[in-house]
Short mmCIF file of C-alpha atoms in Angstrom, two decimals:
data_model
loop_
_atom_site.label_atom_id
_atom_site.label_comp_id
_atom_site.label_asym_id
_atom_site.label_seq_id
_atom_site.Cartn_x
_atom_site.Cartn_y
_atom_site.Cartn_z
CA MET A 1 -0.02 0.00 0.02
CA ASN A 2 1.48 3.38 -0.99
CA PHE A 3 0.94 6.51 1.15
CA THR A 4 1.29 10.19 -0.06
CA ILE A 5 2.98 12.58 2.41
CA PRO A 6 1.45 16.02 1.87
CA ASN A 7 3.63 18.91 1.10
CA PRO A 8 4.09 20.77 4.40
CA THR A 9 4.13 24.19 2.71
CA ILE A 10 0.88 23.49 0.83
CA ALA A 11 -0.56 22.31 4.11
CA LEU A 12 0.38 25.47 6.03
CA ALA A 13 -0.93 27.56 3.25
CA SER A 14 -4.21 25.84 3.46
CA VAL A 15 -4.52 26.42 7.20
CA ALA A 16 -3.65 30.21 6.75
CA ILE A 17 -6.40 30.43 4.06
CA LEU A 18 -8.95 28.78 6.33
CA PHE A 19 -8.29 31.08 9.35
CA SER A 20 -8.25 34.09 7.01
CA ALA A 21 -11.64 33.09 5.71
CA CYS A 22 -13.11 32.66 9.13
CA GLY A 23 -11.55 35.68 10.80
CA LYS A 24 -12.36 39.27 10.65
CA THR A 25 -10.02 40.90 8.13
CA ASP A 26 -11.25 44.58 8.30
CA THR A 27 -10.39 46.13 11.71
CA GLU A 28 -10.01 49.78 10.59
CA GLN A 29 -12.57 52.12 12.25
CA PRO A 30 -14.80 54.41 10.18
CA SER A 31 -14.24 58.10 10.58
CA VAL A 32 -15.62 61.58 10.01
CA CYS A 33 -13.85 63.27 7.08
CA THR A 34 -15.78 66.62 6.72
CA GLU A 35 -13.70 69.48 5.46
CA PRO A 36 -12.21 71.66 8.18
CA GLY A 37 -14.07 75.08 8.71
CA THR A 38 -17.57 73.44 8.08
CA GLU A 39 -19.88 75.65 10.19
CA MET A 40 -22.58 72.99 11.10
CA SER A 41 -20.54 69.84 11.76
CA VAL A 42 -19.82 67.55 14.79
CA LEU A 43 -16.14 68.46 14.30
CA VAL A 44 -16.48 72.16 15.52
CA ASP A 45 -16.04 73.00 19.08
CA GLU A 46 -19.60 74.53 19.41
CA ILE A 47 -22.67 74.98 17.23
CA GLU A 48 -24.68 78.17 17.90
CA ALA A 49 -28.45 78.28 17.30
CA LEU A 50 -31.57 80.36 18.24
CA ALA A 51 -34.59 78.68 19.92
CA GLY A 52 -37.40 78.46 17.35
CA ASN A 53 -35.06 78.10 14.32
CA THR A 54 -34.39 74.90 12.22
CA ILE A 55 -30.70 74.05 11.74
CA GLN A 56 -29.15 71.24 9.70
CA ILE A 57 -25.91 69.42 10.83
CA THR A 58 -24.13 67.78 8.00
CA ASP A 59 -20.99 65.50 7.98
CA LEU A 60 -19.08 63.31 5.46
CA PHE A 61 -18.20 59.94 6.86
CA CYS A 62 -15.48 57.64 5.39
CA ASP A 63 -14.40 53.97 5.72
CA ASN A 64 -11.69 51.97 3.98
CA GLU A 65 -14.14 49.14 2.84
CA GLY A 66 -17.76 50.22 3.59
CA LEU A 67 -19.93 52.13 5.88
CA SER A 68 -23.11 50.87 7.60
CA GLU A 69 -24.72 53.24 10.05
CA VAL A 70 -24.58 56.62 11.64
CA ARG A 71 -26.51 57.41 14.88
CA TRP A 72 -27.34 61.06 15.94
CA ASP A 73 -28.01 61.66 19.54
CA ILE A 74 -28.97 65.17 20.95
CA HIS A 75 -29.48 65.50 24.50
CA ASN A 76 -29.06 67.97 27.44
CA ALA A 77 -25.33 68.49 28.36
CA ALA A 78 -25.91 69.11 31.98
CA ASP A 79 -24.10 67.16 34.73
CA HIS A 80 -22.26 64.54 32.70
CA ALA A 81 -19.23 64.01 30.52
CA HIS A 82 -18.82 61.68 27.57
CA GLU A 83 -15.17 60.62 27.95
CA GLU A 84 -13.00 59.68 30.90
CA GLY A 85 -11.18 62.75 32.17
CA GLU A 86 -13.56 65.11 30.18
CA SER A 87 -15.19 67.68 32.40
CA ASP A 88 -18.87 68.29 32.19
CA GLU A 89 -20.36 71.41 30.73
CA GLY A 90 -20.29 73.20 34.13
CA PHE A 91 -22.97 75.34 35.55
CA VAL A 92 -25.57 76.19 32.91
CA LEU A 93 -29.22 77.20 33.64
CA HIS A 94 -31.24 74.98 31.07
CA SER A 95 -34.83 75.46 29.98
CA GLY A 96 -36.81 72.79 28.04
CA THR A 97 -34.75 69.92 29.35
CA GLU A 98 -37.08 67.36 28.05
CA TRP A 99 -35.98 67.91 24.42
CA GLU A 100 -34.06 65.13 22.93
CA VAL A 101 -33.50 63.76 19.46
CA LEU A 102 -32.32 60.22 18.40
CA GLU A 103 -32.02 59.40 14.71
CA VAL A 104 -30.30 56.28 13.10
CA ASN A 105 -29.54 56.38 9.47
CA SER A 106 -28.21 53.66 7.04
CA ILE A 107 -25.21 54.81 5.06
CA SER A 108 -23.03 52.88 2.53
CA GLY A 109 -19.99 53.13 0.30
CA THR A 110 -16.48 54.12 1.40
CA SER A 111 -17.86 57.79 1.93
CA SER A 112 -21.24 59.13 2.55
CA THR A 113 -22.68 62.46 3.42
CA ASN A 114 -25.44 62.40 6.09
CA SER A 115 -27.44 65.20 7.79
CA ILE A 116 -29.75 65.71 10.72
CA THR A 117 -32.35 68.54 10.77
CA LEU A 118 -33.23 69.98 14.09
CA ASP A 119 -36.36 71.90 14.78
CA ILE A 120 -35.41 73.76 18.04
CA PRO A 121 -38.33 74.25 20.54
CA LEU A 122 -39.25 77.82 21.63
CA ASP A 123 -38.93 76.81 25.23
CA THR A 124 -35.33 75.60 25.10
CA ARG A 125 -32.16 77.45 26.25
CA GLY A 126 -28.81 76.10 27.28
CA VAL A 127 -26.24 73.72 26.06
CA TRP A 128 -26.98 70.23 24.47
CA ASP A 129 -24.54 67.43 23.46
CA VAL A 130 -24.55 66.37 19.62
CA VAL A 131 -23.26 62.79 19.84
CA VAL A 132 -22.28 60.90 16.58
CA SER A 133 -21.86 57.19 16.74
CA LEU A 134 -20.42 55.52 13.49
CA ILE A 135 -20.27 51.76 12.49
CA ASP A 136 -18.89 50.20 9.35
CA GLU A 137 -20.03 47.02 7.39
CA ALA A 138 -17.59 44.88 9.33
CA GLY A 139 -19.09 46.09 12.80
CA ASN A 140 -16.07 48.38 13.61
CA ALA A 141 -17.33 51.16 15.78
CA ALA A 142 -15.52 54.58 15.89
CA ALA A 143 -15.18 56.48 19.11
CA ASP A 144 -18.23 58.66 19.67
CA LEU A 145 -17.75 62.25 18.49
CA VAL A 146 -19.24 65.01 20.53
CA THR A 147 -19.71 68.77 20.17
CA GLN A 148 -22.08 71.07 21.97
CA LEU A 149 -25.08 72.84 20.63
CA HIS A 150 -25.43 76.14 22.49
CA ILE A 151 -29.00 77.41 22.20
CA GLU A 152 -29.90 81.05 22.96
CA ASN A 153 -33.53 82.12 23.47
CA GLU A 154 -35.13 85.43 22.77
CA TYR A 155 -38.84 84.29 23.52
CA ILE A 156 -38.86 83.11 27.10
CA PRO A 157 -37.79 84.95 30.26
CA GLU A 158 -34.11 84.44 31.45
CA PHE A 159 -32.81 84.12 34.91
CA THR A 160 -29.11 84.90 35.73
CA LEU A 161 -27.50 83.86 38.92
CA THR A 162 -24.65 86.40 39.70
CA THR A 163 -23.53 84.82 43.11
CA VAL A 164 -24.57 82.05 45.48
CA ASN A 165 -23.04 82.59 49.01
CA GLY A 166 -20.79 85.40 47.25
CA ILE A 167 -19.46 82.88 44.72
CA ASP A 168 -19.97 82.85 40.98
CA PRO A 169 -21.78 79.58 40.16
CA ALA A 170 -19.55 79.29 36.95
CA THR A 171 -16.68 78.41 39.39
CA TRP A 172 -18.61 75.32 40.92
CA SER A 173 -17.19 71.84 40.29
CA GLY A 174 -20.18 69.42 40.40
CA GLU A 175 -23.32 69.52 42.34
CA PRO A 176 -23.36 72.11 45.29
CA LEU A 177 -23.53 70.79 48.72
CA TRP A 178 -25.38 72.92 51.26
CA ASN A 179 -25.60 72.05 55.15
CA ALA A 180 -28.78 71.90 57.20
CA GLY A 181 -29.08 75.02 59.34
CA SER A 182 -27.23 77.22 56.97
CA VAL A 183 -28.28 80.48 55.33
CA ILE A 184 -27.80 80.61 51.39
CA ALA A 185 -27.40 84.03 49.82
CA LEU A 186 -28.85 84.19 46.32
CA SER A 187 -28.20 87.16 44.05
CA GLY A 188 -29.17 87.60 40.38
CA MET A 189 -31.87 88.95 38.03
CA VAL A 190 -34.71 87.65 35.87
CA ALA A 191 -35.51 89.60 32.62
CA ASP A 192 -37.69 89.65 29.47
CA SER A 193 -38.28 92.26 26.88
CA ASP A 194 -42.02 91.74 27.08
CA GLY A 195 -42.22 92.46 30.78
CA LEU A 196 -42.55 89.94 33.53
CA SER A 197 -46.09 89.03 34.82
CA THR A 198 -44.82 86.47 37.46
CA ALA A 199 -41.37 85.30 38.75
CA HIS A 200 -40.78 82.84 41.53
CA ILE A 201 -37.81 81.05 43.27
CA SER A 202 -38.50 77.87 45.37
CA PHE A 203 -36.38 75.26 47.06
CA VAL A 204 -37.92 71.76 46.67
CA ARG A 205 -37.15 68.42 48.39
CA GLU A 206 -37.12 65.95 45.41
CA SER A 207 -38.06 62.77 47.50
CA ASP A 208 -41.67 64.03 48.05
CA GLU A 209 -41.82 67.38 46.04
CA THR A 210 -42.24 69.56 49.26
CA ILE A 211 -41.52 73.16 48.91
CA ILE A 212 -39.06 74.15 51.66
CA TRP A 213 -38.71 77.80 50.87
CA GLU A 214 -40.10 80.14 48.21
CA LEU A 215 -39.71 83.64 47.11
CA ASN A 216 -42.27 85.69 44.99
CA LEU A 217 -40.28 88.23 43.06
CA GLU A 218 -43.32 90.52 42.27
CA PRO A 219 -41.92 91.96 38.93
CA ASN A 220 -45.09 93.94 38.23
CA ASN A 221 -44.69 93.77 34.44
CA SER A 222 -41.20 95.31 34.56
CA THR A 223 -38.66 94.08 32.02
CA GLU A 224 -36.10 93.32 34.83
CA ARG A 225 -36.12 92.28 38.30
CA SER A 226 -33.02 91.86 40.39
CA PHE A 227 -32.98 89.94 43.56
CA ASP A 228 -30.59 89.54 46.74
CA SER A 229 -32.31 87.10 48.93
CA GLU A 230 -31.60 84.62 51.67
CA LEU A 231 -32.66 81.01 51.72
CA GLU A 232 -32.73 79.60 55.22
CA LEU A 233 -32.38 75.82 55.73
CA ALA A 234 -33.73 74.42 58.92
CA ALA A 235 -31.36 72.67 61.33
CA ASP A 236 -33.36 69.57 61.08
CA ALA A 237 -33.66 69.60 57.25
CA ILE A 238 -33.82 65.96 55.88
CA ALA A 239 -30.55 65.09 54.02
CA GLY A 240 -30.81 64.18 50.38
CA GLU A 241 -31.48 65.75 46.85
CA TYR A 242 -33.26 69.02 46.42
CA HIS A 243 -33.80 71.35 43.37
CA LEU A 244 -33.76 75.14 43.32
CA GLU A 245 -36.45 76.05 40.86
CA MET A 246 -36.91 79.37 39.15
CA THR A 247 -39.99 80.09 37.07
CA ALA A 248 -41.44 83.11 35.26
CA ILE A 249 -44.02 84.12 32.85
CA ASP A 250 -43.61 87.10 30.60
CA GLY A 251 -46.18 89.59 29.37
CA ALA A 252 -46.79 87.50 26.16
CA GLY A 253 -47.64 84.48 28.29
CA ASN A 254 -44.39 82.65 27.51
CA ALA A 255 -43.44 80.44 30.54
CA MET A 256 -40.02 79.36 31.57
CA GLU A 257 -38.69 77.06 34.25
CA THR A 258 -35.04 76.47 35.07
CA GLY A 259 -32.98 75.66 38.16
CA PHE A 260 -30.18 73.20 39.45
CA HIS A 261 -29.80 70.32 41.87
CA VAL A 262 -28.37 70.55 45.43
CA GLU A 263 -27.37 68.04 47.91
CA VAL A 264 -28.23 68.85 51.50
CA GLU A 265 -26.53 67.01 54.52
#
């Protein structure tokens, strides 16, 4: 009986082909290849917009072999960061915090232009994150790209906090911590070009929505109302999460609510 000994070079080549066929050969991540200087792109540091307007963000996406999907996610930027070591947006008084947009689009080819159109609500003010997630045909996912959408608003009243306990809130790092039994000095202004019919500030315990303290600013239809007031916390105040709420209605009937979270201990 005759036996044929296989050529070892051919055998190794066959194994290599087998593993190559079963393995993932495309490991290159897709990318954004929009031209620098494009005004409405996820690559810019910040996009500026006015409430009530419609804007379109457009980017060119690329991959060495083939694209599959782009995911656009627009949400409030307050109190969080998207990358390790990245600071959050800092202290910003937001309005219209329920506004969010999520859109997933199929794309193909080695390059593809894709856009998202945003109708910005009239009650929205502050900073929102624009997050783009990109996947190619092989399943490679690019690191999320994030820019900020800074929304100005000319329709609703605007609160400005100058100082809290003599400190500019813009210098805060994270959520403020107030102690039971302390007195918190609040200084700032509320304004609207149509005049202000009502304006209130209140301090609310989040666990049961109990109003701990409130102040009626009584603007009497003036276009500006400054305040310099003291919020007194009881010595037996329950520790936990609270919310400083600031609300106003202008002479045209436009309502606004804003504020920030506080921890009491």
